[in-house]
Coordinates of N, CA, C and O and ligand atoms in Angstrom, one line a residue:
X1 N -99.5 67.5 -24.8 CA -99.1 68.6 -24.0 C -98.0 68.2 -23.0 O -98.1 67.1 -22.5
X2 N -97.0 69.0 -22.8 CA -95.9 68.7 -21.9 C -96.2 69.5 -20.6 O -96.2 70.7 -20.6
X3 N -96.4 68.7 -19.5 CA -96.9 69.3 -18.3 C -95.9 69.2 -17.1 O -95.5 68.0 -16.8
X4 N -95.4 70.3 -16.6 CA -94.6 70.1 -15.4 C -95.5 70.0 -14.1 O -96.5 70.7 -14.1
X5 N -95.1 69.2 -13.2 CA -95.9 69.1 -11.9 C -95.0 69.5 -10.8 O -93.9 68.9 -10.7
X6 N -95.4 70.4 -10.0 CA -94.5 71.0 -9.0 C -95.2 71.0 -7.6 O -96.1 71.9 -7.4
X7 N -95.0 70.0 -6.8 CA -95.6 69.9 -5.5 C -94.8 70.5 -4.4 O -93.6 70.7 -4.5
X8 N -95.5 70.9 -3.3 CA -94.8 71.5 -2.2 C -95.7 72.0 -1.2 O -97.0 71.9 -1.4
X9 N -95.2 72.4 0.0 CA -96.1 73.0 0.9 C -96.3 74.5 0.7 O -97.2 75.1 1.1
X10 N -95.3 75.1 0.0 CA -95.3 76.5 -0.4 C -95.8 77.4 0.8 O -96.8 78.1 0.7
X11 N -95.0 77.3 1.9 CA -95.3 78.0 3.1 C -94.3 78.9 3.6 O -93.7 78.7 4.7
X12 N -94.0 80.0 2.9 CA -94.7 80.5 1.7 C -93.9 80.1 0.4 O -92.8 79.7 0.5
X13 N -94.6 80.3 -0.8 CA -93.9 80.2 -2.0 C -92.8 81.3 -2.1 O -93.0 82.4 -1.5
X14 N -91.7 81.0 -2.7 CA -90.6 82.0 -2.8 C -89.9 82.0 -4.1 O -90.3 81.2 -5.0
X15 N -89.0 82.9 -4.3 CA -88.3 83.0 -5.6 C -87.6 81.7 -6.1 O -87.4 81.5 -7.3
X16 N -87.1 80.9 -5.1 CA -86.5 79.7 -5.4 C -87.4 78.8 -6.2 O -87.1 78.2 -7.3
X17 N -88.6 78.7 -5.7 CA -89.6 77.9 -6.4 C -89.9 78.4 -7.9 O -89.9 77.7 -8.8
X18 N -90.1 79.7 -7.9 CA -90.5 80.3 -9.2 C -89.4 80.2 -10.3 O -89.6 79.9 -11.4
X19 N -88.1 80.4 -9.8 CA -87.0 80.3 -10.7 C -86.9 78.9 -11.3 O -86.6 78.8 -12.5
X20 N -87.0 77.9 -10.5 CA -86.8 76.6 -11.0 C -88.0 76.2 -11.9 O -87.8 75.5 -12.9
X21 N -89.2 76.6 -11.6 CA -90.4 76.3 -12.4 C -90.2 76.9 -13.8 O -90.4 76.3 -14.9
X22 N -89.7 78.1 -13.9 CA -89.5 78.8 -15.2 C -88.3 78.1 -15.9 O -88.4 77.9 -17.2
X23 N -87.3 77.7 -15.2 CA -86.2 77.0 -15.8 C -86.7 75.7 -16.5 O -86.3 75.3 -17.6
X24 N -87.6 75.0 -15.8 CA -88.1 73.8 -16.3 C -88.9 74.0 -17.6 O -88.8 73.3 -18.6
X25 N -89.7 75.1 -17.6 CA -90.5 75.5 -18.8 C -89.5 75.7 -20.0 O -89.7 75.2 -21.1
X26 N -88.5 76.5 -19.7 CA -87.6 76.8 -20.8 C -86.7 75.7 -21.3 O -86.6 75.4 -22.5
X27 N -86.2 74.9 -20.3 CA -85.3 73.9 -20.7 C -86.0 72.7 -21.4 O -85.4 72.0 -22.3
X28 N -87.2 72.4 -21.0 CA -87.9 71.2 -21.5 C -89.0 71.5 -22.4 O -89.8 70.7 -22.8
X29 N -89.1 72.8 -22.7 CA -90.2 73.3 -23.6 C -91.6 72.8 -23.1 O -92.4 72.3 -23.8
X30 N -91.8 73.0 -21.8 CA -93.1 72.6 -21.2 C -94.2 73.6 -21.6 O -93.9 74.8 -21.8
X31 N -95.4 73.1 -21.8 CA -96.5 74.0 -22.1 C -97.0 74.7 -20.8 O -97.4 75.9 -20.8
X32 N -97.0 74.0 -19.7 CA -97.4 74.5 -18.4 C -96.7 73.9 -17.3 O -96.2 72.8 -17.4
X33 N -96.7 74.6 -16.2 CA -96.3 74.0 -14.9 C -97.5 74.1 -13.9 O -98.1 75.2 -13.8
X34 N -97.9 73.0 -13.4 CA -99.0 73.0 -12.4 C -98.4 72.9 -11.0 O -97.7 71.9 -10.6
X35 N -98.6 73.9 -10.2 CA -98.2 74.0 -8.8 C -99.2 73.2 -8.0 O -100.4 73.6 -8.1
X36 N -98.8 72.3 -7.2 CA -99.8 71.5 -6.4 C -99.5 71.6 -4.9 O -98.7 70.9 -4.4
X37 N -100.1 72.6 -4.2 CA -99.9 72.7 -2.8 C -100.4 71.5 -2.1 O -101.5 71.0 -2.3
X38 N -99.6 71.0 -1.1 CA -100.0 69.8 -0.3 C -100.7 70.2 1.0 O -100.4 71.3 1.5
X39 N -101.6 69.4 1.5 CA -102.1 69.6 2.8 C -101.0 69.7 3.8 O -100.9 70.6 4.6
X40 N -100.1 68.7 3.8 CA -98.9 68.7 4.5 C -98.0 67.6 3.9 O -98.5 66.7 3.2
X41 N -96.7 67.7 4.2 CA -95.9 66.7 3.6 C -95.8 65.5 4.6 O -95.5 65.6 5.8
X42 N -96.1 64.3 4.1 CA -96.0 63.1 4.9 C -94.6 62.9 5.6 O -94.5 62.3 6.6
X43 N -93.6 63.5 4.9 CA -92.2 63.3 5.5 C -91.7 64.5 6.3 O -90.6 64.4 6.9
X44 N -92.5 65.5 6.5 CA -92.1 66.6 7.3 C -92.7 66.5 8.7 O -93.9 66.2 8.8
X45 N -92.0 66.6 9.8 CA -92.6 66.4 11.1 C -93.5 67.5 11.5 O -94.5 67.3 12.2
X46 N -93.3 68.7 11.0 CA -94.1 69.9 11.3 C -95.2 70.1 10.3 O -95.0 70.0 9.1
X47 N -96.4 70.4 10.8 CA -97.5 70.8 9.8 C -97.2 72.2 9.3 O -96.4 72.9 9.9
X48 N -97.7 72.5 8.1 CA -97.5 73.9 7.6 C -97.9 74.9 8.7 O -98.8 74.7 9.5
X49 N -97.3 76.1 8.7 CA -97.6 77.2 9.6 C -98.8 78.0 9.1 O -99.8 78.2 9.9
X50 N -98.8 78.4 7.9 CA -99.9 79.1 7.3 C -101.0 78.1 6.9 O -100.7 77.0 6.6
X51 N -102.3 78.6 7.0 CA -103.4 77.7 6.6 C -103.4 77.4 5.1 O -102.8 78.1 4.3
X52 N -104.3 76.5 4.7 CA -104.4 76.1 3.3 C -104.8 77.3 2.4 O -104.3 77.5 1.4
X53 N -105.8 78.0 2.9 CA -106.4 79.1 2.1 C -105.3 80.2 1.9 O -105.2 80.8 0.8
X54 N -104.5 80.5 2.9 CA -103.4 81.5 2.8 C -102.3 81.0 1.9 O -101.8 81.7 1.0
X55 N -101.9 79.7 2.0 CA -100.9 79.2 1.1 C -101.3 79.2 -0.3 O -100.5 79.6 -1.2
X56 N -102.6 78.9 -0.6 CA -103.1 78.9 -1.9 C -103.2 80.4 -2.4 O -102.8 80.7 -3.6
X57 N -103.6 81.3 -1.6 CA -103.7 82.7 -2.0 C -102.3 83.3 -2.3 O -102.2 84.0 -3.3
X58 N -101.3 82.9 -1.6 CA -100.0 83.4 -1.9 C -99.5 82.8 -3.2 O -98.9 83.5 -4.0
X59 N -99.8 81.5 -3.4 CA -99.4 80.9 -4.7 C -100.1 81.5 -5.8 O -99.4 81.8 -6.9
X60 N -101.4 81.8 -5.7 CA -102.1 82.4 -6.8 C -101.5 83.8 -7.1 O -101.4 84.2 -8.3
X61 N -101.2 84.6 -6.1 CA -100.6 85.9 -6.3 C -99.2 85.7 -7.0 O -98.9 86.5 -7.9
X62 N -98.4 84.8 -6.6 CA -97.1 84.6 -7.1 C -97.1 84.3 -8.6 O -96.2 84.7 -9.3
X63 N -98.1 83.5 -9.0 CA -98.0 83.0 -10.4 C -98.9 83.9 -11.3 O -98.9 83.7 -12.5
X64 N -99.6 84.8 -10.8 CA -100.4 85.7 -11.6 C -99.5 86.4 -12.6 O -98.4 86.8 -12.3
X65 N -99.9 86.5 -13.8 CA -99.1 87.2 -14.8 C -98.2 86.2 -15.6 O -97.5 86.7 -16.5
X66 N -98.1 85.0 -15.2 CA -97.3 84.0 -16.0 C -98.3 82.9 -16.5 O -98.7 82.0 -15.8
X67 N -98.7 83.1 -17.7 CA -99.8 82.2 -18.2 C -99.4 80.8 -18.3 O -100.3 79.9 -18.4
X68 N -98.1 80.5 -18.2 CA -97.7 79.0 -18.3 C -97.8 78.4 -16.9 O -97.5 77.2 -16.8
X69 N -98.0 79.2 -15.9 CA -98.1 78.6 -14.5 C -99.6 78.5 -14.1 O -100.3 79.5 -14.3
X70 N -99.9 77.4 -13.5 CA -101.3 77.3 -12.9 C -101.2 76.6 -11.6 O -100.1 76.0 -11.3
X71 N -102.3 76.6 -10.8 CA -102.2 75.8 -9.6 C -103.4 74.9 -9.4 O -104.5 75.2 -10.0
X72 N -103.2 73.8 -8.8 CA -104.2 72.8 -8.6 C -104.6 72.7 -7.1 O -103.7 72.6 -6.3
X73 N -105.9 72.6 -6.9 CA -106.3 72.3 -5.5 C -106.5 70.9 -5.1 O -106.9 70.5 -4.1
X74 N -106.1 70.0 -6.1 CA -106.4 68.6 -5.9 C -106.0 68.0 -4.6 O -106.7 67.2 -4.0
X75 N -104.8 68.4 -4.1 CA -104.3 67.8 -2.9 C -104.8 68.4 -1.6 O -104.7 68.0 -0.5
X76 N -105.5 69.6 -1.8 CA -106.1 70.3 -0.7 C -107.6 69.8 -0.4 O -108.1 70.0 0.6
X77 N -108.1 69.1 -1.5 CA -109.5 68.7 -1.3 C -109.6 67.4 -0.6 O -108.6 66.6 -0.7
X78 N -110.6 67.2 0.2 CA -110.7 65.9 0.9 C -109.9 65.9 2.2 O -109.1 66.9 2.4
X79 N -110.0 64.9 3.0 CA -109.3 64.9 4.3 C -108.1 63.9 4.3 O -107.2 64.1 5.1
X80 N -108.2 63.0 3.3 CA -107.1 62.0 3.3 C -105.8 62.6 2.9 O -105.8 63.6 2.1
X81 N -104.7 62.1 3.4 CA -103.4 62.6 2.9 C -103.3 62.3 1.4 O -103.8 61.2 1.0
X82 N -102.6 63.1 0.7 CA -102.5 62.7 -0.7 C -101.1 62.5 -1.1 O -100.2 63.0 -0.4
X83 N -100.9 61.7 -2.1 CA -99.5 61.3 -2.4 C -99.2 61.7 -3.9 O -100.1 61.7 -4.7
X84 N -98.0 62.0 -4.1 CA -97.6 62.5 -5.5 C -98.0 61.4 -6.5 O -98.4 61.8 -7.6
X85 N -97.8 60.2 -6.2 CA -98.1 59.2 -7.2 C -99.6 59.3 -7.7 O -99.9 59.1 -8.9
X86 N -100.5 59.6 -6.7 CA -101.9 59.7 -7.1 C -102.2 61.0 -7.9 O -103.0 61.0 -8.8
X87 N -101.5 62.0 -7.5 CA -101.6 63.3 -8.2 C -101.1 63.1 -9.7 O -101.8 63.6 -10.6
X88 N -100.0 62.4 -9.9 CA -99.5 62.2 -11.2 C -100.5 61.3 -12.0 O -100.8 61.6 -13.2
X89 N -101.0 60.3 -11.3 CA -102.0 59.4 -12.0 C -103.2 60.3 -12.5 O -103.6 60.1 -13.6
X90 N -103.7 61.2 -11.6 CA -104.8 62.0 -12.0 C -104.5 62.9 -13.2 O -105.4 63.2 -14.0
X91 N -103.3 63.4 -13.2 CA -102.9 64.3 -14.3 C -102.5 63.7 -15.6 O -102.3 64.3 -16.6
X92 N -102.2 62.4 -15.5 CA -101.5 61.7 -16.6 C -102.4 61.8 -17.9 O -101.8 61.7 -19.0
X93 N -103.7 61.9 -17.8 CA -104.5 62.0 -19.0 C -104.3 63.3 -19.7 O -104.6 63.4 -20.9
X94 N -103.7 64.3 -19.0 CA -103.6 65.6 -19.7 C -102.4 65.7 -20.6 O -102.3 66.7 -21.4
X95 N -101.4 64.8 -20.4 CA -100.3 64.9 -21.3 C -99.1 64.2 -20.7 O -99.2 63.4 -19.8
X96 N -97.9 64.6 -21.2 CA -96.6 64.0 -20.8 C -96.2 64.7 -19.5 O -96.1 65.9 -19.6
X97 N -95.9 64.0 -18.5 CA -95.6 64.6 -17.2 C -94.1 64.7 -16.9 O -93.4 63.8 -17.1
X98 N -93.8 65.8 -16.2 CA -92.4 66.1 -15.8 C -92.5 66.5 -14.3 O -93.1 67.5 -14.0
X99 N -92.0 65.7 -13.4 CA -92.1 66.0 -12.0 C -90.9 66.8 -11.5 O -89.7 66.4 -11.6
X100 N -91.1 68.1 -11.1 CA -90.1 69.0 -10.7 C -89.8 68.8 -9.2 O -90.7 69.0 -8.4
X101 N -88.5 68.6 -8.9 CA -88.1 68.4 -7.5 C -86.8 69.1 -7.2 O -85.9 69.3 -8.1
X102 N -86.7 69.6 -6.0 CA -85.4 70.1 -5.5 C -84.5 69.0 -5.1 O -84.9 67.9 -4.9
X103 N -83.2 69.3 -5.0 CA -82.2 68.3 -4.7 C -82.5 67.6 -3.4 O -82.2 66.4 -3.3
X104 N -83.1 68.2 -2.4 CA -83.4 67.6 -1.1 C -84.6 66.6 -1.4 O -84.6 65.5 -0.8
X105 N -85.5 67.0 -2.2 CA -86.7 66.1 -2.4 C -86.3 64.9 -3.2 O -86.8 63.8 -2.9
X106 N -85.5 65.0 -4.2 CA -85.1 63.8 -5.0 C -84.4 62.8 -4.1 O -84.5 61.6 -4.3
X107 N -83.6 63.3 -3.2 CA -82.9 62.4 -2.3 C -83.8 61.5 -1.4 O -83.5 60.4 -1.1
X108 N -85.0 62.1 -1.2 CA -86.0 61.4 -0.3 C -87.0 60.5 -1.2 O -87.8 59.8 -0.6
X109 N -86.9 60.6 -2.5 CA -87.9 60.0 -3.3 C -88.2 58.5 -3.0 O -89.3 58.1 -3.1
X110 N -87.1 57.8 -2.7 CA -87.3 56.4 -2.4 C -88.2 56.1 -1.2 O -88.6 55.0 -1.0
X111 N -88.4 57.1 -0.4 CA -89.2 57.0 0.8 C -90.7 57.4 0.5 O -91.5 57.3 1.4
X112 N -90.9 57.9 -0.7 CA -92.3 58.3 -1.0 C -93.1 57.0 -1.4 O -92.5 56.0 -1.6
X113 N -94.4 57.2 -1.4 CA -95.3 56.1 -1.8 C -95.0 55.7 -3.3 O -95.1 56.6 -4.2
X114 N -94.7 54.5 -3.6 CA -94.6 54.0 -4.9 C -93.6 54.7 -5.8 O -94.0 55.2 -6.9
X115 N -92.4 54.8 -5.4 CA -91.4 55.6 -6.3 C -91.2 55.1 -7.7 O -91.0 55.8 -8.6
X116 N -91.3 53.7 -7.8 CA -91.2 53.1 -9.2 C -92.3 53.6 -10.1 O -92.1 53.9 -11.2
X117 N -93.5 53.7 -9.5 CA -94.6 54.1 -10.3 C -94.5 55.6 -10.7 O -94.8 56.0 -11.8
X118 N -94.0 56.4 -9.7 CA -93.8 57.8 -9.9 C -92.8 57.9 -11.1 O -93.1 58.7 -12.1
X119 N -91.8 57.1 -11.1 CA -90.8 57.2 -12.2 C -91.4 56.8 -13.6 O -90.9 57.2 -14.6
X120 N -92.3 55.9 -13.5 CA -93.0 55.5 -14.8 C -93.9 56.5 -15.3 O -94.1 56.7 -16.5
X121 N -94.6 57.2 -14.3 CA -95.6 58.2 -14.7 C -95.0 59.6 -15.2 O -95.6 60.3 -15.9
X122 N -93.8 59.9 -14.7 CA -93.2 61.2 -15.0 C -91.7 61.1 -15.2 O -91.0 60.3 -14.5
X123 N -91.2 62.0 -16.0 CA -89.7 62.2 -16.1 C -89.4 63.1 -14.8 O -90.1 64.1 -14.6
X124 N -88.4 62.7 -14.1 CA -88.0 63.4 -12.9 C -87.0 64.5 -13.3 O -86.0 64.3 -14.0
X125 N -87.3 65.7 -12.9 CA -86.6 66.9 -13.2 C -86.1 67.6 -11.9 O -86.9 67.8 -11.0
X126 N -84.8 67.8 -11.8 CA -84.2 68.1 -10.5 C -83.5 69.5 -10.6 O -82.7 69.7 -11.5
X127 N -83.7 70.3 -9.6 CA -83.0 71.6 -9.4 C -82.0 71.4 -8.2 O -82.5 71.0 -7.2
X128 N -80.8 71.5 -8.5 CA -79.8 71.4 -7.3 C -80.2 72.4 -6.3 O -80.7 73.5 -6.6
X129 N -79.9 72.1 -5.0 CA -80.2 72.9 -3.9 C -79.0 73.0 -3.0 O -78.5 71.9 -2.6
X130 N -78.7 74.2 -2.5 CA -77.5 74.2 -1.6 C -77.8 73.3 -0.4 O -78.9 73.3 0.2
X131 N -76.8 72.6 0.1 CA -76.9 71.7 1.2 C -77.3 70.3 0.9 O -77.3 69.4 1.7
X132 N -77.8 70.1 -0.4 CA -78.2 68.7 -0.7 C -77.1 68.1 -1.7 O -76.8 68.7 -2.7
X133 N -76.6 67.0 -1.3 CA -75.6 66.4 -2.2 C -76.2 66.0 -3.5 O -77.4 65.7 -3.6
X134 N -75.4 65.9 -4.5 CA -75.8 65.4 -5.8 C -76.2 63.9 -5.6 O -75.5 63.2 -4.8
X135 N -77.3 63.4 -6.2 CA -77.6 62.0 -6.0 C -77.5 61.3 -7.4 O -77.5 62.0 -8.4
X136 N -77.4 60.0 -7.3 CA -77.3 59.3 -8.6 C -78.8 59.0 -9.0 O -79.7 59.2 -8.2
X137 N -78.9 58.5 -10.2 CA -80.3 58.2 -10.6 C -80.6 58.8 -11.9 O -79.8 59.6 -12.4
X138 N -81.7 58.4 -12.4 CA -82.1 58.9 -13.8 C -83.0 60.1 -13.6 O -84.1 60.0 -13.2
X139 N -82.5 61.3 -14.0 CA -83.3 62.5 -14.0 C -82.6 63.5 -14.9 O -81.5 63.4 -15.2
X140 N -83.4 64.5 -15.2 CA -82.9 65.7 -15.9 C -82.5 66.7 -14.9 O -83.3 67.1 -14.0
X141 N -81.3 67.2 -15.1 CA -80.8 68.3 -14.1 C -81.1 69.6 -14.7 O -80.8 69.9 -15.9
X142 N -81.7 70.5 -14.0 CA -82.1 71.8 -14.5 C -80.8 72.7 -14.4 O -80.1 72.7 -13.4
X143 N -80.7 73.6 -15.4 CA -79.6 74.6 -15.4 C -80.2 75.9 -14.8 O -80.8 76.7 -15.4
X144 N -80.0 76.0 -13.4 CA -80.4 77.2 -12.7 C -79.3 77.6 -11.8 O -78.5 76.8 -11.4
X145 N -79.3 78.9 -11.4 CA -78.4 79.3 -10.4 C -78.9 78.6 -9.1 O -80.1 78.3 -8.9
X146 N -77.9 78.3 -8.2 CA -78.3 77.7 -6.9 C -79.0 78.8 -6.1 O -78.5 79.9 -6.0
X147 N -80.2 78.5 -5.6 CA -81.0 79.4 -4.9 C -81.0 79.1 -3.4 O -81.7 78.1 -3.0
X148 N -80.3 79.8 -2.6 CA -80.2 79.4 -1.2 C -81.3 80.1 -0.4 O -81.1 81.0 0.4
X149 N -82.5 79.7 -0.7 CA -83.7 80.2 0.0 C -84.6 79.1 0.3 O -84.8 78.2 -0.5
X150 N -85.1 79.1 1.5 CA -86.1 78.0 1.9 C -87.3 78.7 2.7 O -87.1 79.7 3.3
X151 N -88.4 78.1 2.6 CA -89.6 78.6 3.3 C -89.3 78.6 4.8 O -89.7 79.6 5.5
X152 N -88.6 77.6 5.3 CA -88.4 77.6 6.7 C -87.6 78.8 7.2 O -87.9 79.5 8.1
X153 N -86.6 79.2 6.4 CA -85.7 80.3 6.7 C -86.6 81.6 6.6 O -86.5 82.5 7.4
X154 N -87.4 81.7 5.6 CA -88.3 82.9 5.4 C -89.2 83.0 6.6 O -89.5 84.2 7.1
X155 N -89.8 81.9 7.0 CA -90.7 82.0 8.2 C -90.0 82.5 9.4 O -90.5 83.4 10.1
X156 N -88.8 82.1 9.6 CA -88.0 82.5 10.8 C -87.7 84.0 10.7 O -87.7 84.7 11.7
X157 N -87.3 84.4 9.5 CA -87.0 85.8 9.3 C -88.2 86.7 9.6 O -88.2 87.7 10.3
X158 N -89.4 86.3 9.0 CA -90.6 87.1 9.2 C -91.0 87.1 10.7 O -91.4 88.1 11.2
X159 N -90.7 86.0 11.4 CA -91.1 85.9 12.8 C -90.2 86.9 13.6 O -90.6 87.4 14.6
X160 N -88.9 87.1 13.1 CA -88.0 88.0 13.8 C -88.3 89.5 13.4 O -87.6 90.4 13.8
X161 N -89.3 89.7 12.6 CA -89.7 91.0 12.1 C -88.8 91.5 10.9 O -88.9 92.7 10.6
X162 N -88.1 90.6 10.3 CA -87.3 91.0 9.1 C -88.2 91.0 7.9 O -89.2 90.2 7.8
X163 N -87.8 91.7 6.9 CA -88.5 91.8 5.6 C -88.2 90.6 4.7 O -87.1 90.1 4.7
X164 N -89.2 90.2 4.0 CA -89.0 89.1 3.0 C -89.0 89.8 1.6 O -89.0 89.0 0.6
X165 N -88.9 91.1 1.5 CA -88.9 91.7 0.2 C -87.7 91.3 -0.6 O -86.6 91.1 -0.1
X166 N -87.9 91.0 -1.9 CA -86.9 90.5 -2.8 C -86.7 89.0 -2.7 O -86.0 88.5 -3.5
X167 N -87.2 88.4 -1.6 CA -87.0 87.0 -1.5 C -88.3 86.2 -1.9 O -88.2 85.1 -2.4
X168 N -89.4 87.0 -1.9 CA -90.7 86.4 -2.4 C -91.2 87.6 -3.3 O -90.8 88.7 -3.1
X169 N -92.2 87.2 -4.2 CA -92.8 88.3 -5.0 C -93.4 89.4 -4.1 O -93.9 89.1 -3.0
X170 N -93.4 90.6 -4.5 CA -94.0 91.7 -3.7 C -95.4 91.4 -3.3 O -95.8 91.7 -2.2
X171 N -96.2 90.8 -4.2 CA -97.6 90.6 -3.8 C -97.7 89.6 -2.7 O -98.6 89.6 -1.9
X172 N -96.7 88.7 -2.6 CA -96.7 87.7 -1.6 C -96.3 88.3 -0.3 O -96.8 88.1 0.8
X173 N -95.3 89.1 -0.3 CA -94.8 89.8 0.9 C -95.9 90.7 1.5 O -96.1 90.7 2.7
X174 N -96.6 91.4 0.6 CA -97.7 92.3 1.1 C -98.8 91.4 1.8 O -99.3 91.8 2.8
X175 N -99.1 90.3 1.2 CA -100.1 89.4 1.8 C -99.6 88.9 3.2 O -100.4 88.9 4.1
X176 N -98.4 88.6 3.3 CA -97.9 88.1 4.6 C -97.9 89.2 5.6 O -98.3 89.0 6.8
X177 N -97.5 90.4 5.2 CA -97.4 91.5 6.1 C -98.8 92.0 6.6 O -99.0 92.2 7.8
X178 N -99.7 92.0 5.6 CA -101.1 92.5 6.0 C -101.7 91.6 7.0 O -102.5 92.0 7.8
X179 N -101.4 90.3 6.9 CA -102.0 89.3 7.8 C -101.1 88.8 9.0 O -101.5 87.9 9.7
X180 N -99.9 89.4 9.1 CA -99.0 88.9 10.1 C -98.9 87.4 10.1 O -98.9 86.8 11.2
X181 N -98.7 86.8 8.9 CA -98.9 85.4 8.8 C -97.8 84.6 9.6 O -98.2 83.5 10.1
X182 N -96.6 85.1 9.7 CA -95.6 84.3 10.3 C -95.1 84.9 11.6 O -94.0 84.7 12.0
X183 N -96.0 85.7 12.2 CA -95.7 86.2 13.6 C -95.3 85.0 14.5 O -95.8 83.9 14.3
X184 N -94.4 85.3 15.5 CA -93.9 84.2 16.3 C -95.0 83.3 16.9 O -95.9 83.8 17.5
X185 N -94.8 82.0 16.6 CA -95.7 81.1 17.3 C -94.8 80.0 17.8 O -93.6 80.0 17.5
X186 N -95.3 79.0 18.5 CA -94.5 78.0 19.1 C -93.6 77.3 18.0 O -92.4 77.0 18.2
X187 N -94.2 77.1 16.8 CA -93.5 76.3 15.8 C -92.4 77.2 15.1 O -91.6 76.6 14.4
X188 N -92.5 78.5 15.1 CA -91.5 79.3 14.4 C -90.5 79.9 15.3 O -89.6 80.5 14.8
X189 N -90.7 79.8 16.6 CA -89.9 80.6 17.5 C -88.5 80.0 17.6 O -87.6 80.8 17.9
X190 N -88.3 78.8 17.4 CA -87.0 78.2 17.7 C -86.0 78.6 16.6 O -86.3 79.0 15.5
Ligands
ATP1 P1 -89.4 74.3 4.0 O1 -88.2 75.2 4.2 O2 -90.6 74.7 4.8 O3 -89.1 72.8 4.1 P2 -89.1 74.5 1.1 O4 -88.5 75.9 0.9 O5 -88.3 73.3 0.9 O6 -89.9 74.5 2.5 P3 -91.3 73.3 -0.3 O7 -92.6 73.9 -0.6 O8 -91.3 72.2 0.7 O9 -90.3 74.5 0.1 O10 -90.7 72.8 -1.6 C1 -91.3 72.3 -2.7 C2 -90.3 71.8 -3.7 O11 -89.4 72.9 -4.1 C3 -89.4 70.7 -3.2 O12 -89.2 69.8 -4.3 C4 -88.1 71.4 -2.8 O13 -87.0 70.6 -2.9 C5 -88.1 72.5 -3.9 N1 -87.3 73.7 -3.5 C6 -87.7 74.6 -2.6 N2 -86.8 75.6 -2.5 C7 -85.8 75.3 -3.4 C8 -84.6 76.0 -3.8 N3 -84.2 77.1 -3.2 N4 -83.8 75.4 -4.7 C9 -84.2 74.2 -5.3 N5 -85.4 73.6 -5.0 C10 -86.2 74.1 -4.1

């Protein structure tokens, strides 16, 4: 089985994520993509704004209806921070792994835990991202339109009372709206 692995904080999941996951399925003939929400990113200074249960619920809503997408709670379980290398290790028995990263994430890869082992465990698959320079290295480049959307920008928009409709799946926007998830707080106000 060919398995895409797509980690992130998904705070919230948006169409940029979904477009690149589907591009990876099509371009590499993947059987599935596993979305792996993180407790928090070791390299991001801010903790996620939405709680784990809400981020997971939005992810589940976003991927409902696409049988090739699934999500894993592996990194949300337990208290210890989890690392991509451990997630890949755990999934490696399931098949051949393809780690899906945006252009900003691949630029940081050498600062992650055990990047060499990550490269041995999975083929790196990269979606270019506006604002991130092309990097050198061995990876498969995805053929996708550049998607200039980020969760940070979406949180800021929602905090200003702007709609996220058409930027995230309708089911995700409804979920955010019903719970006022990104109403202004200290971390989204700036
Ligand atoms: P934030 O703005 O909060 O930092 P984000 O939009 O970067 O969040 P993450 O959940 O941190 O979203 O991203 C998970 C993965 O998806 C990362 O590898 C990231 O590079 C990639 N990614 C997210 N948005 C895009 C995009 N618009 N184009 C390409 N890759 C993306």
